[in-house]
XYZ file of C-alpha atoms in Angstrom:
186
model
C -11.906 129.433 149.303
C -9.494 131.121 146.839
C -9.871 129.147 143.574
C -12.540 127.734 144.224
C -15.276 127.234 141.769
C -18.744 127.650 141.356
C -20.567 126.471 137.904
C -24.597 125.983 138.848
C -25.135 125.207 135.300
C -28.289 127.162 135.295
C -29.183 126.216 138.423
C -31.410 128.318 140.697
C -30.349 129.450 144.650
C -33.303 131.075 145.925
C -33.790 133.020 149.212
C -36.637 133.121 151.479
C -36.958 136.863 150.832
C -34.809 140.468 151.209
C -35.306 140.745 153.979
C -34.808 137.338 155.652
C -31.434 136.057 153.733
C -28.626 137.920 153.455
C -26.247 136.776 150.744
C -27.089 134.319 148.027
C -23.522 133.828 147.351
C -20.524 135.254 149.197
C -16.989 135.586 148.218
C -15.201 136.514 151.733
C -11.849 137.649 150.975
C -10.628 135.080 148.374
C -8.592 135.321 145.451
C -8.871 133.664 141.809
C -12.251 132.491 142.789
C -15.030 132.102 140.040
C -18.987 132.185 140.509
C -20.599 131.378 136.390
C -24.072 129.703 135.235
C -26.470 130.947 138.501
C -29.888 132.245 138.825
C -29.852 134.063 141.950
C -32.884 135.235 143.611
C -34.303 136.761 146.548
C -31.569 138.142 149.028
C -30.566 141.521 150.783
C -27.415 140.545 148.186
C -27.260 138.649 145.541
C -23.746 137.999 144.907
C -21.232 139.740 147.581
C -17.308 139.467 146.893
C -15.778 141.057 150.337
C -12.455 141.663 149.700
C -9.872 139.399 147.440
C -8.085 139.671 144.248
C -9.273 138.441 140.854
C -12.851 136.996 141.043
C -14.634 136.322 138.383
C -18.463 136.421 138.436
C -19.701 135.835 135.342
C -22.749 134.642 133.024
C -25.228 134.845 135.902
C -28.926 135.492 136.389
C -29.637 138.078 139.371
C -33.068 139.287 139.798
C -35.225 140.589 142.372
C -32.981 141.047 145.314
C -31.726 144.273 147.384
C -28.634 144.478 145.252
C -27.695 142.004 142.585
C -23.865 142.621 142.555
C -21.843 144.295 145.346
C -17.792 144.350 145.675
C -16.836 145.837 148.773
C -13.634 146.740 149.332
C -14.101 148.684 152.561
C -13.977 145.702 154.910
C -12.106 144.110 157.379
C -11.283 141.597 154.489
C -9.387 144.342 152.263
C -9.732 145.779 148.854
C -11.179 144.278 146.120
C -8.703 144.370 143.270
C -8.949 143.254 139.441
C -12.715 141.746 139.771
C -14.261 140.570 136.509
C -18.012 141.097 136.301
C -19.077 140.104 132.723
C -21.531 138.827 131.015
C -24.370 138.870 133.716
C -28.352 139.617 133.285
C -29.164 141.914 136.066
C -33.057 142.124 136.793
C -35.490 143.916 138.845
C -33.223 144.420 142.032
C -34.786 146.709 144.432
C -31.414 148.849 144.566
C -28.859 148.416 142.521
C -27.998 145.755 139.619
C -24.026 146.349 140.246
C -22.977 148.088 143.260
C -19.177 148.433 143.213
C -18.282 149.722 146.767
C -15.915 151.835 147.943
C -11.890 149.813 147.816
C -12.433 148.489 144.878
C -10.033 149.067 142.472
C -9.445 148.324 138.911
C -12.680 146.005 138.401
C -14.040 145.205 134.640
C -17.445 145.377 134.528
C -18.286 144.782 130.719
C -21.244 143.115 128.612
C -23.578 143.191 131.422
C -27.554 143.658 130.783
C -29.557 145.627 133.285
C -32.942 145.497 132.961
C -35.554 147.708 135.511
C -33.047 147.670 138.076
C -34.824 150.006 141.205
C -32.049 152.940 142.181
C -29.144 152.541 139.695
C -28.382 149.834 137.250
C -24.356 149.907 137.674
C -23.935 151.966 140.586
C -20.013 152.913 141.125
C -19.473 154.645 144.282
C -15.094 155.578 144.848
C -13.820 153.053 142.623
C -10.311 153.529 140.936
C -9.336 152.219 137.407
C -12.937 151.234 136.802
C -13.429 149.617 133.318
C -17.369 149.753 132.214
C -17.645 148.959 128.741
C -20.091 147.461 126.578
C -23.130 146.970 128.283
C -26.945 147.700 128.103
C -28.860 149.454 130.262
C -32.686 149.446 130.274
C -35.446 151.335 131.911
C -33.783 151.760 135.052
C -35.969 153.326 137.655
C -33.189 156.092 138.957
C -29.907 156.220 137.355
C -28.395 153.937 134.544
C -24.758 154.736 135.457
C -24.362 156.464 138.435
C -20.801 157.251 139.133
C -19.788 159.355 142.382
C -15.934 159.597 143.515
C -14.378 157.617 140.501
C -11.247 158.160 139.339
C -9.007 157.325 136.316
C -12.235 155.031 134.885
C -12.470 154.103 131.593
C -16.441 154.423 130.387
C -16.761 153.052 126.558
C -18.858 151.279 123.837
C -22.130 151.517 126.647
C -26.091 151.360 125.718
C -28.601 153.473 128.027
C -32.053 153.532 127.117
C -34.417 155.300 128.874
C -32.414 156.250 131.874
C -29.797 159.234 132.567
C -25.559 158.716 132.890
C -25.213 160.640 136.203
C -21.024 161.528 137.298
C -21.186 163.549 140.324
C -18.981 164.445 143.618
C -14.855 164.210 143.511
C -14.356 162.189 140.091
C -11.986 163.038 137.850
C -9.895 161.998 135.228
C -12.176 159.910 133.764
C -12.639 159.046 129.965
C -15.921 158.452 128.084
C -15.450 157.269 124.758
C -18.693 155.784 121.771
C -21.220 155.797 124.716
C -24.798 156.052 123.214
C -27.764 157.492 125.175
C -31.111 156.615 123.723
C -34.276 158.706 125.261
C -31.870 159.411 128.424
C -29.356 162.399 129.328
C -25.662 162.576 130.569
């Protein structure tokens, strides 16, 4: 419920598999919610926030699922607006390691680590306002950043090793600032 709380304190929730559970955790159109301390593993989803203002999701483990991450904001449950995602370890999802969704606007996604996540680490697909700064990107198997239809984002202060920055489609007015590509391209 909005304001609600979730600390695991390390604490494991596991799934039975991709393909048989759907969302380890699932923020359904709440506000001021927080999800902090989880390993979360095996689900179509790691961590979905559908809708709602102001969650926080935040120093989490979320490995080997679909997609670690997703806002969507394109839901019967509204936009998602001013979401924190900070301070994460993102691991071996099959898809993405942060999929922000179309109707989300001004999310933070900042000090994240993505490590071999399958199509794009931090994949941002019609945000608005998006903040991405400061994180690391490693080895991801298709795009680190992969930004199509973003507008008025704010990309600074990022790491991307061995992987490509890839801005494509109707985005514009966008600003890139101390961004550092190591054996990658833009």
């Amino acid at each position: 419920t909005s304001g609600a709380k979730l600390d695991c304190a390390g604490h494991k929730i596991e799934g039975l598999g991709k393909k048989s559970s759907k969302n380890g955790i699932l923020l359904d159109g709440v506000s001021d919610a927080e999800v902090r301390g989880c390993t979360v593993v095996g689900f179509d989803r790691g961590i979905r926030v559908r809708g709602g203002k102001g969650v926080k999701i935040e120093k989490n483990t979320v490995r080997e699922n679909r997609t670690g991450i997703e806002t969507a904001g394109s839901t019967a449950k509204g936009q998602v607006l001013d979401a924190l995602i900070a301070d994460n370890l993102l691991e071996r999802n099959e898809l993405d390691g942060v999929h922000v969704g179309i109707g989300t606007v001004r999310p933070r996604v900042t000090r994240n680590r993505f490590v071999q996540n399958g199509q794009e680490s931090l994949n941002l697909c019609g945000c608005v306002q998006c903040a991405v700064t400061e994180n690391v990107v490693e080895e991801a198997k298709g795009a680190g950043i992969y930004a199509r239809n973003v507008s008025g984002a704010y990309f600074a202060d990022n790491l991307i090793r061995r992987s490509f920055f890839y801005v494509r489609g109707d985005s514009a007015h966008n600003v890139f600032a101390r961004n550092v590509i190591d054996d990658g391209s833009f």
